[in-house]
């Protein structure tokens, strides 16, 4: 049976995987940062800067992968803060009713990006991790129910508010129900000619002709 939909990936980790395209995209998400030192000739990176240099104490948003590298240096260049979508205010929203939140708007890689944030030594790391886990658990049932009832429908409206991982779960659930319905109808037990055999016969016939 032909496979369809994206395969589920291993669970996200705080480490960066430079050979994983989704991981690379996830780390493009930005984090609030404050410069601990002066940086010369990069004033253009800060729209509010009036000079050629970035001054110590300047606040800007950096891609997570860059912020991680600048924090890991022997001389700390920036300090970072938790993005708004992972702070206490949003955690309360998730706690109240996680199923209605538009995670795609907050970040198409909400869970993967959030897991990467755990690399930083935030005091709220444990709360963030628990919130992401509970949010996924609360939304999982609705996602699977939707996938089971939309085996052959346009799923764009159903997946519009889902994060990347949730969309993979939805695709896997919809693929599973389609395959079950095919099995139930007895279609999976039917033998079909292999594409390799069909192509071989076509080539052989063309040679004879």
mmCIF file with all atom_site columns, C-alpha atoms in Angstrom, residues 31-177:
data_model
loop_
_atom_site.group_PDB
_atom_site.id
_atom_site.type_symbol
_atom_site.label_atom_id
_atom_site.label_alt_id
_atom_site.label_comp_id
_atom_site.label_asym_id
_atom_site.label_entity_id
_atom_site.label_seq_id
_atom_site.pdbx_PDB_ins_code
_atom_site.Cartn_x
_atom_site.Cartn_y
_atom_site.Cartn_z
_atom_site.occupancy
_atom_site.B_iso_or_equiv
_atom_site.pdbx_formal_charge
_atom_site.auth_seq_id
_atom_site.auth_comp_id
_atom_site.auth_asym_id
_atom_site.auth_atom_id
_atom_site.pdbx_PDB_model_num
ATOM 1   C CA . UNK A 1 31  ? 14.045  35.494 21.288 1.00 0.00 ? 31  UNK A CA 1
ATOM 2   C CA . UNK A 1 32  ? 14.260  38.819 23.148 1.00 0.00 ? 32  UNK A CA 1
ATOM 3   C CA . UNK A 1 33  ? 17.914  39.613 23.880 1.00 0.00 ? 33  UNK A CA 1
ATOM 4   C CA . UNK A 1 34  ? 19.918  42.319 25.623 1.00 0.00 ? 34  UNK A CA 1
ATOM 5   C CA . UNK A 1 35  ? 23.523  43.079 24.715 1.00 0.00 ? 35  UNK A CA 1
ATOM 6   C CA . UNK A 1 36  ? 26.040  42.737 27.529 1.00 0.00 ? 36  UNK A CA 1
ATOM 7   C CA . UNK A 1 37  ? 28.867  44.328 25.535 1.00 0.00 ? 37  UNK A CA 1
ATOM 8   C CA . UNK A 1 38  ? 29.249  46.944 22.822 1.00 0.00 ? 38  UNK A CA 1
ATOM 9   C CA . UNK A 1 39  ? 29.372  45.609 19.273 1.00 0.00 ? 39  UNK A CA 1
ATOM 10  C CA . UNK A 1 40  ? 30.955  47.761 16.599 1.00 0.00 ? 40  UNK A CA 1
ATOM 11  C CA . UNK A 1 41  ? 29.605  48.519 13.115 1.00 0.00 ? 41  UNK A CA 1
ATOM 12  C CA . UNK A 1 42  ? 26.355  46.598 13.552 1.00 0.00 ? 42  UNK A CA 1
ATOM 13  C CA . UNK A 1 43  ? 24.096  49.477 14.555 1.00 0.00 ? 43  UNK A CA 1
ATOM 14  C CA . UNK A 1 44  ? 21.894  48.804 11.535 1.00 0.00 ? 44  UNK A CA 1
ATOM 15  C CA . UNK A 1 45  ? 20.586  45.661 13.247 1.00 0.00 ? 45  UNK A CA 1
ATOM 16  C CA . UNK A 1 46  ? 18.747  47.839 15.776 1.00 0.00 ? 46  UNK A CA 1
ATOM 17  C CA . UNK A 1 47  ? 16.174  50.183 14.155 1.00 0.00 ? 47  UNK A CA 1
ATOM 18  C CA . UNK A 1 48  ? 16.297  52.452 17.227 1.00 0.00 ? 48  UNK A CA 1
ATOM 19  C CA . UNK A 1 49  ? 20.093  52.809 17.102 1.00 0.00 ? 49  UNK A CA 1
ATOM 20  C CA . UNK A 1 50  ? 21.350  56.269 16.175 1.00 0.00 ? 50  UNK A CA 1
ATOM 21  C CA . UNK A 1 51  ? 24.983  55.300 15.661 1.00 0.00 ? 51  UNK A CA 1
ATOM 22  C CA . UNK A 1 52  ? 27.090  52.786 13.795 1.00 0.00 ? 52  UNK A CA 1
ATOM 23  C CA . UNK A 1 53  ? 27.546  50.555 16.833 1.00 0.00 ? 53  UNK A CA 1
ATOM 24  C CA . UNK A 1 54  ? 25.273  48.466 19.024 1.00 0.00 ? 54  UNK A CA 1
ATOM 25  C CA . UNK A 1 55  ? 25.611  49.759 22.563 1.00 0.00 ? 55  UNK A CA 1
ATOM 26  C CA . UNK A 1 56  ? 25.752  47.621 25.683 1.00 0.00 ? 56  UNK A CA 1
ATOM 27  C CA . UNK A 1 57  ? 22.231  47.296 27.098 1.00 0.00 ? 57  UNK A CA 1
ATOM 28  C CA . UNK A 1 58  ? 20.547  47.543 23.698 1.00 0.00 ? 58  UNK A CA 1
ATOM 29  C CA . UNK A 1 59  ? 17.511  45.308 23.326 1.00 0.00 ? 59  UNK A CA 1
ATOM 30  C CA . UNK A 1 60  ? 16.767  43.419 20.133 1.00 0.00 ? 60  UNK A CA 1
ATOM 31  C CA . UNK A 1 61  ? 15.376  40.111 18.919 1.00 0.00 ? 61  UNK A CA 1
ATOM 32  C CA . UNK A 1 62  ? 17.768  37.432 17.661 1.00 0.00 ? 62  UNK A CA 1
ATOM 33  C CA . UNK A 1 63  ? 17.241  34.047 15.990 1.00 0.00 ? 63  UNK A CA 1
ATOM 34  C CA . UNK A 1 64  ? 17.405  31.340 18.626 1.00 0.00 ? 64  UNK A CA 1
ATOM 35  C CA . UNK A 1 65  ? 20.446  29.651 17.025 1.00 0.00 ? 65  UNK A CA 1
ATOM 36  C CA . UNK A 1 66  ? 22.420  32.918 17.176 1.00 0.00 ? 66  UNK A CA 1
ATOM 37  C CA . UNK A 1 67  ? 21.324  33.789 20.700 1.00 0.00 ? 67  UNK A CA 1
ATOM 38  C CA . UNK A 1 68  ? 22.407  30.318 21.830 1.00 0.00 ? 68  UNK A CA 1
ATOM 39  C CA . UNK A 1 69  ? 25.885  30.753 20.377 1.00 0.00 ? 69  UNK A CA 1
ATOM 40  C CA . UNK A 1 70  ? 26.332  34.245 21.835 1.00 0.00 ? 70  UNK A CA 1
ATOM 41  C CA . UNK A 1 71  ? 25.244  33.021 25.269 1.00 0.00 ? 71  UNK A CA 1
ATOM 42  C CA . UNK A 1 72  ? 27.607  30.051 25.183 1.00 0.00 ? 72  UNK A CA 1
ATOM 43  C CA . UNK A 1 73  ? 30.767  32.075 24.593 1.00 0.00 ? 73  UNK A CA 1
ATOM 44  C CA . UNK A 1 74  ? 33.344  32.426 27.343 1.00 0.00 ? 74  UNK A CA 1
ATOM 45  C CA . UNK A 1 75  ? 32.534  36.125 27.477 1.00 0.00 ? 75  UNK A CA 1
ATOM 46  C CA . UNK A 1 76  ? 28.752  36.377 27.515 1.00 0.00 ? 76  UNK A CA 1
ATOM 47  C CA . UNK A 1 77  ? 27.677  38.705 24.726 1.00 0.00 ? 77  UNK A CA 1
ATOM 48  C CA . UNK A 1 78  ? 23.890  38.674 25.209 1.00 0.00 ? 78  UNK A CA 1
ATOM 49  C CA . UNK A 1 79  ? 21.364  37.705 27.834 1.00 0.00 ? 79  UNK A CA 1
ATOM 50  C CA . UNK A 1 80  ? 18.015  36.360 26.656 1.00 0.00 ? 80  UNK A CA 1
ATOM 51  C CA . UNK A 1 81  ? 14.450  36.453 27.907 1.00 0.00 ? 81  UNK A CA 1
ATOM 52  C CA . UNK A 1 82  ? 11.495  34.098 27.411 1.00 0.00 ? 82  UNK A CA 1
ATOM 53  C CA . UNK A 1 83  ? 9.376   34.892 24.324 1.00 0.00 ? 83  UNK A CA 1
ATOM 54  C CA . UNK A 1 84  ? 5.866   36.144 25.087 1.00 0.00 ? 84  UNK A CA 1
ATOM 55  C CA . UNK A 1 85  ? 4.082   32.983 23.889 1.00 0.00 ? 85  UNK A CA 1
ATOM 56  C CA . UNK A 1 86  ? 5.825   30.926 26.617 1.00 0.00 ? 86  UNK A CA 1
ATOM 57  C CA . UNK A 1 87  ? 5.392   33.327 29.518 1.00 0.00 ? 87  UNK A CA 1
ATOM 58  C CA . UNK A 1 88  ? 2.987   33.034 32.421 1.00 0.00 ? 88  UNK A CA 1
ATOM 59  C CA . UNK A 1 89  ? 0.181   34.984 30.706 1.00 0.00 ? 89  UNK A CA 1
ATOM 60  C CA . UNK A 1 90  ? -0.083  32.532 27.832 1.00 0.00 ? 90  UNK A CA 1
ATOM 61  C CA . UNK A 1 91  ? 0.466   29.574 30.131 1.00 0.00 ? 91  UNK A CA 1
ATOM 62  C CA . UNK A 1 92  ? -2.719  30.605 31.937 1.00 0.00 ? 92  UNK A CA 1
ATOM 63  C CA . UNK A 1 93  ? -4.574  30.709 28.596 1.00 0.00 ? 93  UNK A CA 1
ATOM 64  C CA . UNK A 1 94  ? -3.351  27.213 27.727 1.00 0.00 ? 94  UNK A CA 1
ATOM 65  C CA . UNK A 1 95  ? -4.400  26.000 31.153 1.00 0.00 ? 95  UNK A CA 1
ATOM 66  C CA . UNK A 1 96  ? -7.920  27.428 30.723 1.00 0.00 ? 96  UNK A CA 1
ATOM 67  C CA . UNK A 1 97  ? -8.628  25.928 27.277 1.00 0.00 ? 97  UNK A CA 1
ATOM 68  C CA . UNK A 1 98  ? -5.654  24.809 25.211 1.00 0.00 ? 98  UNK A CA 1
ATOM 69  C CA . UNK A 1 99  ? -7.813  23.397 22.402 1.00 0.00 ? 99  UNK A CA 1
ATOM 70  C CA . UNK A 1 100 ? -8.928  26.798 21.094 1.00 0.00 ? 100 UNK A CA 1
ATOM 71  C CA . UNK A 1 101 ? -5.495  28.435 20.885 1.00 0.00 ? 101 UNK A CA 1
ATOM 72  C CA . UNK A 1 102 ? -4.096  29.141 17.423 1.00 0.00 ? 102 UNK A CA 1
ATOM 73  C CA . UNK A 1 103 ? -0.645  27.605 17.904 1.00 0.00 ? 103 UNK A CA 1
ATOM 74  C CA . UNK A 1 104 ? 0.302   28.147 14.271 1.00 0.00 ? 104 UNK A CA 1
ATOM 75  C CA . UNK A 1 105 ? -0.058  31.906 14.757 1.00 0.00 ? 105 UNK A CA 1
ATOM 76  C CA . UNK A 1 106 ? 2.055   31.826 17.916 1.00 0.00 ? 106 UNK A CA 1
ATOM 77  C CA . UNK A 1 107 ? 4.702   29.852 16.062 1.00 0.00 ? 107 UNK A CA 1
ATOM 78  C CA . UNK A 1 108 ? 4.419   27.130 13.406 1.00 0.00 ? 108 UNK A CA 1
ATOM 79  C CA . UNK A 1 109 ? 7.053   25.164 15.349 1.00 0.00 ? 109 UNK A CA 1
ATOM 80  C CA . UNK A 1 110 ? 5.636   25.949 18.784 1.00 0.00 ? 110 UNK A CA 1
ATOM 81  C CA . UNK A 1 111 ? 6.694   22.743 20.556 1.00 0.00 ? 111 UNK A CA 1
ATOM 82  C CA . UNK A 1 112 ? 10.086  22.377 18.876 1.00 0.00 ? 112 UNK A CA 1
ATOM 83  C CA . UNK A 1 113 ? 10.999  26.021 19.414 1.00 0.00 ? 113 UNK A CA 1
ATOM 84  C CA . UNK A 1 114 ? 9.784   25.856 23.016 1.00 0.00 ? 114 UNK A CA 1
ATOM 85  C CA . UNK A 1 115 ? 11.860  22.754 23.655 1.00 0.00 ? 115 UNK A CA 1
ATOM 86  C CA . UNK A 1 116 ? 14.935  24.538 22.301 1.00 0.00 ? 116 UNK A CA 1
ATOM 87  C CA . UNK A 1 117 ? 14.304  27.355 24.795 1.00 0.00 ? 117 UNK A CA 1
ATOM 88  C CA . UNK A 1 118 ? 14.892  24.865 27.605 1.00 0.00 ? 118 UNK A CA 1
ATOM 89  C CA . UNK A 1 119 ? 18.576  25.007 26.664 1.00 0.00 ? 119 UNK A CA 1
ATOM 90  C CA . UNK A 1 120 ? 18.713  28.411 28.350 1.00 0.00 ? 120 UNK A CA 1
ATOM 91  C CA . UNK A 1 121 ? 18.849  28.508 32.129 1.00 0.00 ? 121 UNK A CA 1
ATOM 92  C CA . UNK A 1 122 ? 15.480  30.186 32.714 1.00 0.00 ? 122 UNK A CA 1
ATOM 93  C CA . UNK A 1 123 ? 13.946  29.926 36.177 1.00 0.00 ? 123 UNK A CA 1
ATOM 94  C CA . UNK A 1 124 ? 10.652  29.023 34.496 1.00 0.00 ? 124 UNK A CA 1
ATOM 95  C CA . UNK A 1 125 ? 11.999  26.071 32.490 1.00 0.00 ? 125 UNK A CA 1
ATOM 96  C CA . UNK A 1 126 ? 10.056  23.474 34.455 1.00 0.00 ? 126 UNK A CA 1
ATOM 97  C CA . UNK A 1 127 ? 6.803   25.446 34.105 1.00 0.00 ? 127 UNK A CA 1
ATOM 98  C CA . UNK A 1 128 ? 7.361   25.862 30.364 1.00 0.00 ? 128 UNK A CA 1
ATOM 99  C CA . UNK A 1 129 ? 8.058   22.166 29.892 1.00 0.00 ? 129 UNK A CA 1
ATOM 100 C CA . UNK A 1 130 ? 4.968   21.161 31.896 1.00 0.00 ? 130 UNK A CA 1
ATOM 101 C CA . UNK A 1 131 ? 2.799   23.649 30.006 1.00 0.00 ? 131 UNK A CA 1
ATOM 102 C CA . UNK A 1 132 ? 3.899   22.343 26.595 1.00 0.00 ? 132 UNK A CA 1
ATOM 103 C CA . UNK A 1 133 ? 3.324   18.748 27.662 1.00 0.00 ? 133 UNK A CA 1
ATOM 104 C CA . UNK A 1 134 ? -0.123  19.448 29.104 1.00 0.00 ? 134 UNK A CA 1
ATOM 105 C CA . UNK A 1 135 ? -1.087  21.579 26.089 1.00 0.00 ? 135 UNK A CA 1
ATOM 106 C CA . UNK A 1 136 ? -0.181  18.779 23.684 1.00 0.00 ? 136 UNK A CA 1
ATOM 107 C CA . UNK A 1 137 ? -2.066  16.179 25.739 1.00 0.00 ? 137 UNK A CA 1
ATOM 108 C CA . UNK A 1 138 ? -5.198  18.348 25.892 1.00 0.00 ? 138 UNK A CA 1
ATOM 109 C CA . UNK A 1 139 ? -5.155  19.051 22.146 1.00 0.00 ? 139 UNK A CA 1
ATOM 110 C CA . UNK A 1 140 ? -4.198  15.506 21.081 1.00 0.00 ? 140 UNK A CA 1
ATOM 111 C CA . UNK A 1 141 ? -7.662  13.968 21.497 1.00 0.00 ? 141 UNK A CA 1
ATOM 112 C CA . UNK A 1 142 ? -9.356  16.693 19.447 1.00 0.00 ? 142 UNK A CA 1
ATOM 113 C CA . UNK A 1 143 ? -6.703  16.386 16.730 1.00 0.00 ? 143 UNK A CA 1
ATOM 114 C CA . UNK A 1 144 ? -7.157  12.625 16.482 1.00 0.00 ? 144 UNK A CA 1
ATOM 115 C CA . UNK A 1 145 ? -10.958 12.884 16.519 1.00 0.00 ? 145 UNK A CA 1
ATOM 116 C CA . UNK A 1 146 ? -10.777 15.400 13.663 1.00 0.00 ? 146 UNK A CA 1
ATOM 117 C CA . UNK A 1 147 ? -8.377  13.222 11.684 1.00 0.00 ? 147 UNK A CA 1
ATOM 118 C CA . UNK A 1 148 ? -10.648 10.167 12.018 1.00 0.00 ? 148 UNK A CA 1
ATOM 119 C CA . UNK A 1 149 ? -13.640 12.091 10.665 1.00 0.00 ? 149 UNK A CA 1
ATOM 120 C CA . UNK A 1 150 ? -11.822 13.716 7.751  1.00 0.00 ? 150 UNK A CA 1
ATOM 121 C CA . UNK A 1 151 ? -10.249 10.797 5.917  1.00 0.00 ? 151 UNK A CA 1
ATOM 122 C CA . UNK A 1 152 ? -11.170 12.106 2.475  1.00 0.00 ? 152 UNK A CA 1
ATOM 123 C CA . UNK A 1 153 ? -11.907 15.782 3.148  1.00 0.00 ? 153 UNK A CA 1
ATOM 124 C CA . UNK A 1 154 ? -9.974  19.002 2.643  1.00 0.00 ? 154 UNK A CA 1
ATOM 125 C CA . UNK A 1 155 ? -8.054  19.289 5.918  1.00 0.00 ? 155 UNK A CA 1
ATOM 126 C CA . UNK A 1 156 ? -6.850  22.886 5.542  1.00 0.00 ? 156 UNK A CA 1
ATOM 127 C CA . UNK A 1 157 ? -9.535  24.300 7.860  1.00 0.00 ? 157 UNK A CA 1
ATOM 128 C CA . UNK A 1 158 ? -8.892  21.596 10.454 1.00 0.00 ? 158 UNK A CA 1
ATOM 129 C CA . UNK A 1 159 ? -5.121  22.048 10.490 1.00 0.00 ? 159 UNK A CA 1
ATOM 130 C CA . UNK A 1 160 ? -4.990  25.846 10.205 1.00 0.00 ? 160 UNK A CA 1
ATOM 131 C CA . UNK A 1 161 ? -4.460  26.342 13.953 1.00 0.00 ? 161 UNK A CA 1
ATOM 132 C CA . UNK A 1 162 ? -2.097  23.405 14.471 1.00 0.00 ? 162 UNK A CA 1
ATOM 133 C CA . UNK A 1 163 ? 1.622   23.531 15.053 1.00 0.00 ? 163 UNK A CA 1
ATOM 134 C CA . UNK A 1 164 ? 3.993   21.504 12.845 1.00 0.00 ? 164 UNK A CA 1
ATOM 135 C CA . UNK A 1 165 ? 4.110   18.479 15.166 1.00 0.00 ? 165 UNK A CA 1
ATOM 136 C CA . UNK A 1 166 ? 0.324   18.468 15.535 1.00 0.00 ? 166 UNK A CA 1
ATOM 137 C CA . UNK A 1 167 ? -0.085  18.531 11.751 1.00 0.00 ? 167 UNK A CA 1
ATOM 138 C CA . UNK A 1 168 ? 2.111   15.454 11.532 1.00 0.00 ? 168 UNK A CA 1
ATOM 139 C CA . UNK A 1 169 ? -0.077  13.732 14.138 1.00 0.00 ? 169 UNK A CA 1
ATOM 140 C CA . UNK A 1 170 ? -3.187  14.719 12.182 1.00 0.00 ? 170 UNK A CA 1
ATOM 141 C CA . UNK A 1 171 ? -1.725  13.355 8.919  1.00 0.00 ? 171 UNK A CA 1
ATOM 142 C CA . UNK A 1 172 ? -0.737  10.097 10.619 1.00 0.00 ? 172 UNK A CA 1
ATOM 143 C CA . UNK A 1 173 ? -4.233  9.689  12.083 1.00 0.00 ? 173 UNK A CA 1
ATOM 144 C CA . UNK A 1 174 ? -5.935  10.376 8.760  1.00 0.00 ? 174 UNK A CA 1
ATOM 145 C CA . UNK A 1 175 ? -3.607  7.964  6.957  1.00 0.00 ? 175 UNK A CA 1
ATOM 146 C CA . UNK A 1 176 ? -4.372  5.311  9.565  1.00 0.00 ? 176 UNK A CA 1
ATOM 147 C CA . UNK A 1 177 ? -8.145  5.575  9.197  1.00 0.00 ? 177 UNK A CA 1
#
